[in-house]
């Protein structure tokens, strides 16, 4: 087995620390990837700090992985040594259930295998991308198009596909009006993607503090939800409202913004239930939904779309020894708009 350098959690109560971990031997259908960059997602923090429940330790987070193939198994056909590749939230799934067969492995009926914190088919706990190398089955490895820089592409493997998938599913296109709630790691990519799909895009944020950024990223309009007149002005306006924040919101107020057959889609994962008055759904035949990240087919589609439209994340690159500081800054909303770890600094 390959021993590699990593940065991970030994306890939910302690900061992440340097460590070494073992990667499984490269099997017939496996790909060994030398990681170049790995994005930092809010869910990495939730996991590492035990906010999603108990975690196995040691645990190496990181699920926005990009790098280069350095070895392939004897029966691998989809990738070759030297390929630029990425790995997102999933490392495997059953590949047999109805959802997997539809290319929606993220909704695997038997449960997909996360790239970290899950039990893999070898019985070992999966370890993520805050490391120098990873071994993944070829079916869950994505091609990175030549036009995409690796560093700005890393966040596309989670934040990008998490916003792309609902925009595609609910039909963002010319003639549609899309509102993005929150201009953070997810929200800034939602603005770029919705605009590239041809929709009219509005950012809804607590204040106008990031208004210039929102317009630079492609938004047509920007409103402060802290202004009590905003919801009155925008009643019945939008076909799609993407809620990218993980905090408590007034669901009924945001439902009031929907046009006929509009949908409010929750992408953030708040720590407490969000109540909704059912009659709020009746007017305009409104829908309230949730969406996870996308499957492998759709994630590759998203990467190709981003290459075609020149879309990448706005990032701040940090060395591995700044991961804990970056975690704290994410919680303080002190990043524009995604941290990316340069994994060569683990050597």
mmCIF file of C-alpha atoms in Angstrom:
data_model
loop_
_atom_site.group_PDB
_atom_site.id
_atom_site.type_symbol
_atom_site.label_atom_id
_atom_site.label_comp_id
_atom_site.label_asym_id
_atom_site.label_seq_id
_atom_site.Cartn_x
_atom_site.Cartn_y
_atom_site.Cartn_z
ATOM 1 C CA UNK A 1 0.000 0.000 0.000
ATOM 2 C CA UNK A 2 1.104 3.554 -0.725
ATOM 3 C CA UNK A 3 1.809 5.779 2.298
ATOM 4 C CA UNK A 4 1.086 9.456 1.604
ATOM 5 C CA UNK A 5 1.184 12.760 3.466
ATOM 6 C CA UNK A 6 -2.130 14.272 4.499
ATOM 7 C CA UNK A 7 -3.839 16.754 6.804
ATOM 8 C CA UNK A 8 -6.644 15.408 8.907
ATOM 9 C CA UNK A 9 -8.673 15.255 12.101
ATOM 10 C CA UNK A 10 -7.717 13.094 15.066
ATOM 11 C CA UNK A 11 -10.607 14.436 17.142
ATOM 12 C CA UNK A 12 -13.679 16.582 16.491
ATOM 13 C CA UNK A 13 -12.489 18.877 19.278
ATOM 14 C CA UNK A 14 -8.985 19.516 17.905
ATOM 15 C CA UNK A 15 -7.584 21.312 14.835
ATOM 16 C CA UNK A 16 -6.505 19.289 11.812
ATOM 17 C CA UNK A 17 -2.882 18.099 11.930
ATOM 18 C CA UNK A 18 -0.269 16.674 9.517
ATOM 19 C CA UNK A 19 -0.387 12.883 9.269
ATOM 20 C CA UNK A 20 0.363 9.985 6.982
ATOM 21 C CA UNK A 21 -2.304 7.639 5.626
ATOM 22 C CA UNK A 22 -2.291 4.523 3.468
ATOM 23 C CA UNK A 23 -3.915 4.327 0.063
ATOM 24 C CA UNK A 24 -5.062 0.962 -1.244
ATOM 25 C CA UNK A 25 -3.118 -0.813 -3.951
ATOM 26 C CA UNK A 26 -4.194 0.094 -7.480
ATOM 27 C CA UNK A 27 -6.670 -2.593 -8.560
ATOM 28 C CA UNK A 28 -7.607 -3.581 -12.129
ATOM 29 C CA UNK A 29 -10.200 -0.767 -12.433
ATOM 30 C CA UNK A 30 -8.486 1.814 -10.228
ATOM 31 C CA UNK A 31 -6.719 5.088 -10.986
ATOM 32 C CA UNK A 32 -3.940 6.607 -8.865
ATOM 33 C CA UNK A 33 -4.097 10.404 -8.878
ATOM 34 C CA UNK A 34 -1.379 12.794 -7.768
ATOM 35 C CA UNK A 35 -3.462 15.593 -6.254
ATOM 36 C CA UNK A 36 -2.579 19.158 -7.233
ATOM 37 C CA UNK A 37 -5.386 21.077 -5.494
ATOM 38 C CA UNK A 38 -8.345 20.373 -3.248
ATOM 39 C CA UNK A 39 -11.072 22.875 -2.471
ATOM 40 C CA UNK A 40 -12.376 23.554 1.018
ATOM 41 C CA UNK A 41 -16.132 23.120 1.366
ATOM 42 C CA UNK A 42 -18.304 24.059 4.341
ATOM 43 C CA UNK A 43 -19.248 20.389 4.661
ATOM 44 C CA UNK A 44 -15.576 19.511 5.260
ATOM 45 C CA UNK A 45 -15.798 21.668 8.376
ATOM 46 C CA UNK A 46 -19.121 20.122 9.446
ATOM 47 C CA UNK A 47 -17.627 16.628 9.179
ATOM 48 C CA UNK A 48 -14.273 17.402 10.801
ATOM 49 C CA UNK A 49 -15.950 19.091 13.760
ATOM 50 C CA UNK A 50 -18.539 16.366 14.290
ATOM 51 C CA UNK A 51 -21.500 18.555 13.341
ATOM 52 C CA UNK A 52 -22.933 15.806 11.137
ATOM 53 C CA UNK A 53 -22.491 13.233 13.913
ATOM 54 C CA UNK A 54 -19.630 11.041 15.113
ATOM 55 C CA UNK A 55 -16.756 10.564 12.695
ATOM 56 C CA UNK A 56 -14.150 7.815 12.374
ATOM 57 C CA UNK A 57 -10.678 9.117 13.191
ATOM 58 C CA UNK A 58 -8.204 9.780 11.844
ATOM 59 C CA UNK A 59 -10.221 11.415 9.067
ATOM 60 C CA UNK A 60 -8.851 13.353 6.086
ATOM 61 C CA UNK A 61 -11.510 15.686 4.589
ATOM 62 C CA UNK A 62 -11.559 17.201 1.101
ATOM 63 C CA UNK A 63 -13.845 16.325 -1.808
ATOM 64 C CA UNK A 64 -13.020 18.866 -4.529
ATOM 65 C CA UNK A 65 -9.996 17.038 -5.907
ATOM 66 C CA UNK A 66 -8.048 17.774 -9.093
ATOM 67 C CA UNK A 67 -4.738 16.371 -10.266
ATOM 68 C CA UNK A 68 -2.949 14.078 -12.698
ATOM 69 C CA UNK A 69 -3.179 10.335 -13.277
ATOM 70 C CA UNK A 70 0.118 8.635 -12.404
ATOM 71 C CA UNK A 71 -0.924 4.966 -12.578
ATOM 72 C CA UNK A 72 -3.862 2.966 -13.936
ATOM 73 C CA UNK A 73 -5.067 -0.559 -13.321
ATOM 74 C CA UNK A 74 -4.699 -3.296 -15.907
ATOM 75 C CA UNK A 75 -8.332 -3.072 -17.074
ATOM 76 C CA UNK A 76 -8.799 0.714 -16.991
ATOM 77 C CA UNK A 77 -10.137 2.096 -20.288
ATOM 78 C CA UNK A 78 -11.408 5.586 -19.414
ATOM 79 C CA UNK A 79 -8.191 7.227 -18.217
ATOM 80 C CA UNK A 80 -4.473 7.161 -18.979
ATOM 81 C CA UNK A 81 -1.291 8.222 -17.226
ATOM 82 C CA UNK A 82 -0.879 11.966 -17.617
ATOM 83 C CA UNK A 83 -4.596 12.764 -17.855
ATOM 84 C CA UNK A 84 -5.891 15.797 -15.959
ATOM 85 C CA UNK A 85 -8.704 14.502 -13.782
ATOM 86 C CA UNK A 86 -10.985 15.318 -10.892
ATOM 87 C CA UNK A 87 -12.887 13.544 -8.127
ATOM 88 C CA UNK A 88 -15.891 15.024 -6.383
ATOM 89 C CA UNK A 89 -18.049 13.994 -3.458
ATOM 90 C CA UNK A 90 -18.455 10.330 -4.432
ATOM 91 C CA UNK A 91 -15.909 7.546 -4.718
ATOM 92 C CA UNK A 92 -18.350 4.738 -5.549
ATOM 93 C CA UNK A 93 -21.973 3.534 -5.507
ATOM 94 C CA UNK A 94 -23.758 0.229 -5.973
ATOM 95 C CA UNK A 95 -24.100 0.894 -9.745
ATOM 96 C CA UNK A 96 -27.017 -1.569 -9.856
ATOM 97 C CA UNK A 97 -30.067 0.218 -8.436
ATOM 98 C CA UNK A 98 -32.569 2.144 -10.565
ATOM 99 C CA UNK A 99 -31.054 5.517 -9.699
ATOM 100 C CA UNK A 100 -27.494 4.456 -10.447
ATOM 101 C CA UNK A 101 -28.579 2.974 -13.782
ATOM 102 C CA UNK A 102 -30.138 6.358 -14.636
ATOM 103 C CA UNK A 103 -26.782 8.047 -14.006
ATOM 104 C CA UNK A 104 -27.959 9.541 -10.699
ATOM 105 C CA UNK A 105 -25.429 7.814 -8.443
ATOM 106 C CA UNK A 106 -25.739 10.589 -5.863
ATOM 107 C CA UNK A 107 -29.188 9.151 -5.081
ATOM 108 C CA UNK A 108 -27.992 5.529 -4.951
ATOM 109 C CA UNK A 109 -30.721 3.545 -3.212
ATOM 110 C CA UNK A 110 -28.109 1.532 -1.323
ATOM 111 C CA UNK A 111 -26.132 4.636 -0.411
ATOM 112 C CA UNK A 112 -23.219 6.109 -2.330
ATOM 113 C CA UNK A 113 -19.663 5.973 -0.981
ATOM 114 C CA UNK A 114 -18.359 9.411 -0.055
ATOM 115 C CA UNK A 115 -14.785 10.223 -0.975
ATOM 116 C CA UNK A 116 -14.065 10.556 2.742
ATOM 117 C CA UNK A 117 -15.713 9.222 5.881
ATOM 118 C CA UNK A 118 -17.476 6.260 4.241
ATOM 119 C CA UNK A 119 -16.717 2.550 4.289
ATOM 120 C CA UNK A 120 -15.355 1.583 0.881
ATOM 121 C CA UNK A 121 -15.767 -1.741 -0.876
ATOM 122 C CA UNK A 122 -12.458 -2.822 0.634
ATOM 123 C CA UNK A 123 -13.917 -2.325 4.098
ATOM 124 C CA UNK A 124 -11.642 0.611 4.860
ATOM 125 C CA UNK A 125 -12.695 4.171 5.746
ATOM 126 C CA UNK A 126 -12.305 6.445 2.729
ATOM 127 C CA UNK A 127 -9.934 9.391 3.111
ATOM 128 C CA UNK A 128 -10.253 12.637 1.197
ATOM 129 C CA UNK A 129 -8.283 15.134 -0.815
ATOM 130 C CA UNK A 130 -6.231 16.975 1.791
ATOM 131 C CA UNK A 131 -3.463 14.583 0.794
ATOM 132 C CA UNK A 132 -0.898 14.096 -1.943
ATOM 133 C CA UNK A 133 -2.483 11.070 -3.683
ATOM 134 C CA UNK A 134 -5.768 9.195 -3.898
ATOM 135 C CA UNK A 135 -6.880 5.899 -5.471
ATOM 136 C CA UNK A 136 -10.375 5.883 -7.006
ATOM 137 C CA UNK A 137 -12.250 3.476 -9.258
ATOM 138 C CA UNK A 138 -12.159 4.770 -12.847
ATOM 139 C CA UNK A 139 -15.953 5.175 -13.133
ATOM 140 C CA UNK A 140 -15.891 7.959 -10.522
ATOM 141 C CA UNK A 141 -13.013 9.937 -12.019
ATOM 142 C CA UNK A 142 -13.825 12.956 -14.221
ATOM 143 C CA UNK A 143 -11.873 14.364 -17.171
ATOM 144 C CA UNK A 144 -10.775 17.988 -16.721
ATOM 145 C CA UNK A 145 -11.031 19.754 -20.120
ATOM 146 C CA UNK A 146 -7.792 21.370 -21.296
ATOM 147 C CA UNK A 147 -9.245 24.885 -21.123
ATOM 148 C CA UNK A 148 -9.846 24.752 -17.377
ATOM 149 C CA UNK A 149 -7.043 25.678 -14.922
ATOM 150 C CA UNK A 150 -6.762 23.060 -12.205
ATOM 151 C CA UNK A 151 -6.855 25.462 -9.251
ATOM 152 C CA UNK A 152 -10.055 27.293 -10.207
ATOM 153 C CA UNK A 153 -11.637 24.011 -11.319
ATOM 154 C CA UNK A 154 -11.326 22.235 -7.963
ATOM 155 C CA UNK A 155 -14.446 23.878 -6.429
ATOM 156 C CA UNK A 156 -16.488 22.896 -9.477
ATOM 157 C CA UNK A 157 -16.339 19.274 -8.264
ATOM 158 C CA UNK A 158 -18.739 20.132 -5.422
ATOM 159 C CA UNK A 159 -19.909 23.754 -5.417
ATOM 160 C CA UNK A 160 -20.129 23.797 -9.216
ATOM 161 C CA UNK A 161 -22.135 20.626 -9.686
ATOM 162 C CA UNK A 162 -24.301 21.326 -6.618
ATOM 163 C CA UNK A 163 -25.568 24.493 -8.310
ATOM 164 C CA UNK A 164 -25.457 23.263 -11.920
ATOM 165 C CA UNK A 165 -27.634 20.207 -11.249
ATOM 166 C CA UNK A 166 -30.755 22.042 -9.976
ATOM 167 C CA UNK A 167 -30.370 24.798 -12.554
ATOM 168 C CA UNK A 168 -30.452 22.172 -15.306
ATOM 169 C CA UNK A 169 -33.204 20.107 -13.676
ATOM 170 C CA UNK A 170 -35.562 23.066 -13.148
ATOM 171 C CA UNK A 171 -34.828 24.542 -16.558
ATOM 172 C CA UNK A 172 -32.667 27.659 -16.230
ATOM 173 C CA UNK A 173 -32.584 29.084 -19.762
ATOM 174 C CA UNK A 174 -33.291 32.230 -21.775
ATOM 175 C CA UNK A 175 -36.600 33.729 -20.675
ATOM 176 C CA UNK A 176 -36.304 32.301 -17.138
ATOM 177 C CA UNK A 177 -35.698 34.378 -14.020
ATOM 178 C CA UNK A 178 -33.367 32.903 -11.408
ATOM 179 C CA UNK A 179 -32.712 34.243 -7.910
ATOM 180 C CA UNK A 180 -29.621 33.144 -5.978
ATOM 181 C CA UNK A 181 -29.896 33.473 -2.197
ATOM 182 C CA UNK A 182 -26.442 34.131 -0.765
ATOM 183 C CA UNK A 183 -23.250 35.087 -2.591
ATOM 184 C CA UNK A 184 -20.721 32.663 -1.159
ATOM 185 C CA UNK A 185 -18.905 29.555 -2.361
ATOM 186 C CA UNK A 186 -22.051 28.065 -3.886
ATOM 187 C CA UNK A 187 -23.796 31.321 -4.723
ATOM 188 C CA UNK A 188 -21.037 32.911 -6.779
ATOM 189 C CA UNK A 189 -20.881 29.841 -9.027
ATOM 190 C CA UNK A 190 -24.682 29.696 -9.252
ATOM 191 C CA UNK A 191 -24.633 33.257 -10.618
ATOM 192 C CA UNK A 192 -22.006 32.411 -13.241
ATOM 193 C CA UNK A 193 -23.736 29.199 -14.323
ATOM 194 C CA UNK A 194 -27.271 30.594 -14.467
ATOM 195 C CA UNK A 195 -26.056 33.558 -16.505
ATOM 196 C CA UNK A 196 -24.196 31.271 -18.916
ATOM 197 C CA UNK A 197 -27.420 29.268 -19.345
ATOM 198 C CA UNK A 198 -29.119 32.459 -20.521
ATOM 199 C CA UNK A 199 -31.293 33.191 -17.500
ATOM 200 C CA UNK A 200 -31.945 36.608 -15.969
ATOM 201 C CA UNK A 201 -30.116 36.432 -12.637
ATOM 202 C CA UNK A 202 -30.819 38.216 -9.352
ATOM 203 C CA UNK A 203 -28.752 37.939 -6.175
ATOM 204 C CA UNK A 204 -30.594 38.107 -2.854
ATOM 205 C CA UNK A 205 -28.195 38.853 -0.007
ATOM 206 C CA UNK A 206 -28.601 40.210 3.513
ATOM 207 C CA UNK A 207 -27.028 43.525 2.523
ATOM 208 C CA UNK A 208 -25.629 45.315 -0.524
ATOM 209 C CA UNK A 209 -22.056 44.782 0.695
ATOM 210 C CA UNK A 210 -21.185 42.401 -2.152
ATOM 211 C CA UNK A 211 -23.278 44.141 -4.816
ATOM 212 C CA UNK A 212 -20.310 45.107 -7.015
ATOM 213 C CA UNK A 213 -19.030 41.522 -6.896
ATOM 214 C CA UNK A 214 -22.450 40.128 -7.762
ATOM 215 C CA UNK A 215 -22.778 42.338 -10.822
ATOM 216 C CA UNK A 216 -19.192 41.554 -11.870
ATOM 217 C CA UNK A 217 -19.949 37.832 -11.664
ATOM 218 C CA UNK A 218 -22.887 38.267 -14.038
ATOM 219 C CA UNK A 219 -25.949 39.113 -11.954
ATOM 220 C CA UNK A 220 -28.465 41.428 -13.612
ATOM 221 C CA UNK A 221 -29.950 42.612 -10.313
ATOM 222 C CA UNK A 222 -28.955 42.646 -6.651
ATOM 223 C CA UNK A 223 -31.279 43.137 -3.678
ATOM 224 C CA UNK A 224 -30.809 43.215 0.083
ATOM 225 C CA UNK A 225 -33.117 40.852 1.963
ATOM 226 C CA UNK A 226 -32.551 43.005 5.030
ATOM 227 C CA UNK A 227 -34.600 45.707 3.304
ATOM 228 C CA UNK A 228 -38.249 45.019 4.241
ATOM 229 C CA UNK A 229 -39.456 46.323 0.872
ATOM 230 C CA UNK A 230 -37.464 43.736 -1.130
ATOM 231 C CA UNK A 231 -39.983 40.914 -0.746
ATOM 232 C CA UNK A 232 -42.844 43.250 -1.640
ATOM 233 C CA UNK A 233 -41.087 44.445 -4.796
ATOM 234 C CA UNK A 234 -40.215 40.937 -5.967
ATOM 235 C CA UNK A 235 -43.416 39.024 -5.128
ATOM 236 C CA UNK A 236 -44.265 36.510 -7.873
ATOM 237 C CA UNK A 237 -41.104 37.235 -9.888
ATOM 238 C CA UNK A 238 -38.895 34.151 -10.158
ATOM 239 C CA UNK A 239 -39.080 30.788 -11.880
ATOM 240 C CA UNK A 240 -36.231 29.398 -9.767
ATOM 241 C CA UNK A 241 -34.935 30.470 -6.360
ATOM 242 C CA UNK A 242 -31.733 28.693 -5.291
ATOM 243 C CA UNK A 243 -31.103 28.942 -1.555
ATOM 244 C CA UNK A 244 -27.354 28.387 -1.118
ATOM 245 C CA UNK A 245 -27.049 29.323 2.555
ATOM 246 C CA UNK A 246 -27.037 26.961 5.516
ATOM 247 C CA UNK A 247 -28.725 29.326 7.965
ATOM 248 C CA UNK A 248 -32.366 29.565 8.995
ATOM 249 C CA UNK A 249 -34.592 31.467 6.550
ATOM 250 C CA UNK A 250 -38.253 32.450 6.408
ATOM 251 C CA UNK A 251 -39.322 29.827 3.875
ATOM 252 C CA UNK A 252 -42.770 31.362 3.364
ATOM 253 C CA UNK A 253 -41.240 34.727 2.495
ATOM 254 C CA UNK A 254 -39.016 33.186 -0.174
ATOM 255 C CA UNK A 255 -41.890 31.100 -1.544
ATOM 256 C CA UNK A 256 -43.778 34.358 -2.100
ATOM 257 C CA UNK A 257 -41.124 35.332 -4.653
ATOM 258 C CA UNK A 258 -42.069 32.494 -7.020
ATOM 259 C CA UNK A 259 -43.939 32.960 -10.263
ATOM 260 C CA UNK A 260 -46.442 30.407 -11.562
ATOM 261 C CA UNK A 261 -44.966 26.886 -11.245
ATOM 262 C CA UNK A 262 -41.813 28.311 -9.694
ATOM 263 C CA UNK A 263 -39.551 26.303 -7.383
ATOM 264 C CA UNK A 264 -37.583 27.180 -4.263
ATOM 265 C CA UNK A 265 -34.662 24.749 -4.057
ATOM 266 C CA UNK A 266 -32.625 24.324 -0.893
ATOM 267 C CA UNK A 267 -28.920 23.577 -1.381
ATOM 268 C CA UNK A 268 -27.578 24.626 2.011
ATOM 269 C CA UNK A 269 -27.939 22.274 4.971
ATOM 270 C CA UNK A 270 -29.208 24.235 8.004
ATOM 271 C CA UNK A 271 -28.659 22.714 11.419
ATOM 272 C CA UNK A 272 -32.340 23.069 12.395
ATOM 273 C CA UNK A 273 -35.659 22.295 10.654
ATOM 274 C CA UNK A 274 -37.143 25.003 8.425
ATOM 275 C CA UNK A 275 -40.918 25.314 8.974
ATOM 276 C CA UNK A 276 -43.241 25.982 6.051
ATOM 277 C CA UNK A 277 -46.947 26.835 6.028
ATOM 278 C CA UNK A 278 -48.515 24.518 3.486
ATOM 279 C CA UNK A 279 -50.910 27.205 2.153
ATOM 280 C CA UNK A 280 -47.797 29.094 1.004
ATOM 281 C CA UNK A 281 -47.410 26.384 -1.641
ATOM 282 C CA UNK A 282 -50.922 26.785 -3.018
ATOM 283 C CA UNK A 283 -50.577 30.194 -4.666
ATOM 284 C CA UNK A 284 -48.907 30.012 -8.092
ATOM 285 C CA UNK A 285 -48.615 26.211 -7.703
ATOM 286 C CA UNK A 286 -45.282 26.676 -5.961
ATOM 287 C CA UNK A 287 -42.783 23.904 -5.213
ATOM 288 C CA UNK A 288 -40.316 23.609 -2.341
ATOM 289 C CA UNK A 289 -37.514 21.153 -3.057
ATOM 290 C CA UNK A 290 -33.984 20.098 -2.235
ATOM 291 C CA UNK A 291 -31.114 18.968 -4.408
ATOM 292 C CA UNK A 292 -27.874 17.100 -3.761
ATOM 293 C CA UNK A 293 -24.757 17.236 -5.952
ATOM 294 C CA UNK A 294 -24.948 15.616 -9.394
ATOM 295 C CA UNK A 295 -24.109 12.199 -10.767
ATOM 296 C CA UNK A 296 -20.968 11.373 -12.735
ATOM 297 C CA UNK A 297 -22.553 11.940 -16.147
ATOM 298 C CA UNK A 298 -23.941 15.322 -15.152
ATOM 299 C CA UNK A 299 -20.710 16.357 -13.415
ATOM 300 C CA UNK A 300 -18.769 15.696 -16.606
ATOM 301 C CA UNK A 301 -21.402 17.666 -18.517
ATOM 302 C CA UNK A 302 -20.918 20.539 -16.065
ATOM 303 C CA UNK A 303 -17.131 20.518 -16.504
ATOM 304 C CA UNK A 304 -17.498 20.586 -20.286
ATOM 305 C CA UNK A 305 -20.024 23.433 -19.998
ATOM 306 C CA UNK A 306 -17.644 25.416 -17.785
ATOM 307 C CA UNK A 307 -14.812 24.893 -20.266
ATOM 308 C CA UNK A 308 -17.039 26.104 -23.106
ATOM 309 C CA UNK A 309 -18.052 29.241 -21.179
ATOM 310 C CA UNK A 310 -14.780 29.943 -19.367
ATOM 311 C CA UNK A 311 -16.243 29.402 -15.902
ATOM 312 C CA UNK A 312 -14.131 28.733 -12.833
ATOM 313 C CA UNK A 313 -14.383 29.548 -9.148
ATOM 314 C CA UNK A 314 -13.048 32.744 -7.620
ATOM 315 C CA UNK A 315 -10.444 31.324 -5.261
ATOM 316 C CA UNK A 316 -7.789 31.975 -2.662
ATOM 317 C CA UNK A 317 -5.032 29.350 -2.711
ATOM 318 C CA UNK A 318 -3.616 28.348 0.684
ATOM 319 C CA UNK A 319 -0.861 25.966 1.834
ATOM 320 C CA UNK A 320 -1.789 22.940 3.921
ATOM 321 C CA UNK A 321 -0.623 24.507 7.177
ATOM 322 C CA UNK A 322 -3.275 27.220 6.727
ATOM 323 C CA UNK A 323 -6.230 24.801 6.518
ATOM 324 C CA UNK A 324 -7.371 25.418 10.085
ATOM 325 C CA UNK A 325 -7.172 29.169 9.574
ATOM 326 C CA UNK A 326 -9.137 28.775 6.336
ATOM 327 C CA UNK A 327 -11.822 26.768 8.184
ATOM 328 C CA UNK A 328 -12.252 29.635 10.644
ATOM 329 C CA UNK A 329 -12.365 32.197 7.847
ATOM 330 C CA UNK A 330 -15.040 30.195 6.004
ATOM 331 C CA UNK A 331 -17.196 30.282 9.123
ATOM 332 C CA UNK A 332 -16.625 34.038 9.328
ATOM 333 C CA UNK A 333 -17.540 34.464 5.618
ATOM 334 C CA UNK A 334 -14.032 35.857 5.102
ATOM 335 C CA UNK A 335 -13.274 34.465 1.653
ATOM 336 C CA UNK A 336 -14.154 35.534 -1.867
ATOM 337 C CA UNK A 337 -15.245 32.926 -2.675
ATOM 338 C CA UNK A 338 -13.588 29.533 -2.195
ATOM 339 C CA UNK A 339 -10.395 28.350 -0.523
ATOM 340 C CA UNK A 340 -8.259 25.857 -2.440
ATOM 341 C CA UNK A 341 -5.426 23.902 -0.809
ATOM 342 C CA UNK A 342 -2.212 23.497 -2.804
ATOM 343 C CA UNK A 343 -1.430 19.900 -1.864
ATOM 344 C CA UNK A 344 2.216 20.025 -2.947
ATOM 345 C CA UNK A 345 2.755 21.891 0.334
ATOM 346 C CA UNK A 346 2.126 18.599 2.149
ATOM 347 C CA UNK A 347 5.468 17.193 0.948
#
